[in-house]
Amino acid sequence: MTIIDIHTHIYPKVSGITQGLPMTGTNLGRVRIGNRTVQFLPPSFEHSNSTYEMLISHMDWCGVEKAILMANPYYGYHNEYFVEAVQRYPDRLKGVALVDINGGKEAASELMDLYERTPLFGMKIETNSSYQTAPGRRMTDPNCTPVWACLHDSRQTVFIHPFTSDDLEDIRTLSERYPDILFVICHMGANACFGYQATPQAFSYLLDTAKANKNIYLDTSTVPEYFQQPYPYPAAQEVIQRGYRALGPERLMWSSDYPGMLNHATYRQLISLVADECPDIPSHHKDMIMGQNAQRIFW
Ligand SMILES: [Zn+2]
């Protein structure tokens, strides 16, 4: 089975923003958020960073062939580091670009410049983090239009981590408005579907949107975190299998959300969640979800 992980994070240093506060890596997996210190990664991440060497070692250790480096303002802006990683491992890594979506036309030209000058592709939006500097703004606000136009014109992929039902509405609007953008919805709909403020209908709404819009894909990472169950994460399996029953195997792609998810599971367990568990999905369809879809779409 070819395994491709479409959602991994690397950073030479945590330098992000959350809850309106700066985040800075310290040591032994810990991070300062404002005045608080939190255990952000397992203590074995001695310098509280996530290097590409360490990612490649985890991939080799567990049989993961390729990975996509996922950007996120939560960890900071690390485009240069992504470029370095991709240049070092061009056959195994691809990197997602990050600009400030609130930057209007300037952000769009910055993004275009990254596409022209570097191997980076796509764009990441994690609504909670992306709008820390512009509270209340939505993905459909006119200010964001230049970035959407750039993504559409260059037929790029946007990876969205939604937090609210407004975000799910926006995903419906935008995926209809921009058929040439490929939308990957992170974590099967994430906080918007499984967070404590999510409505019971939210996940069905997202699946209906995806059924109607063939440019929407779902990544299977992080779901166990929302249910706080031990391995083999029965609630997470059910979410992934519901996605499979609604959309078929073509539009699900396995991923880990490494290294943050190592707080909840081993890398092997995150692979097994789909590769060995999820009994409703036949093995030839698991092959598609675990790697074949990603190979076709991104490589
Ligand atoms: Zn992530």
mmCIF file of C-alpha atoms in Angstrom, residues 11 45 81 97 134 148 152 168 173 195 198 200 202 205 234 236 246 263 270 276 299:
data_model
loop_
_atom_site.group_PDB
_atom_site.id
_atom_site.type_symbol
_atom_site.label_atom_id
_atom_site.label_comp_id
_atom_site.label_asym_id
_atom_site.label_seq_id
_atom_site.Cartn_x
_atom_site.Cartn_y
_atom_site.Cartn_z
ATOM 1 C CA TYR A 11 8.561 24.697 11.386
ATOM 2 C CA PHE A 45 10.532 17.250 20.443
ATOM 3 C CA TYR A 81 11.670 26.786 5.264
ATOM 4 C CA ALA A 97 2.078 28.410 0.315
ATOM 5 C CA ALA A 134 -9.107 40.702 11.321
ATOM 6 C CA TRP A 148 -9.620 33.696 -4.493
ATOM 7 C CA HIS A 152 -8.904 30.204 -9.424
ATOM 8 C CA LEU A 168 -19.360 25.863 6.095
ATOM 9 C CA THR A 173 -20.607 29.558 -1.782
ATOM 10 C CA GLY A 195 -16.191 21.165 17.946
ATOM 11 C CA ALA A 198 -20.933 22.522 16.204
ATOM 12 C CA PRO A 200 -25.591 18.046 14.966
ATOM 13 C CA ALA A 202 -23.136 20.491 10.468
ATOM 14 C CA TYR A 205 -24.436 19.968 5.584
ATOM 15 C CA PRO A 234 -14.525 4.359 17.221
ATOM 16 C CA ALA A 236 -13.466 8.951 14.440
ATOM 17 C CA ALA A 246 -21.595 9.764 1.221
ATOM 18 C CA ASN A 263 -0.061 14.181 21.495
ATOM 19 C CA LEU A 270 -2.841 7.329 12.806
ATOM 20 C CA ASP A 276 -6.457 -1.316 9.413
ATOM 21 C CA TRP A 299 2.107 14.349 -8.031
#
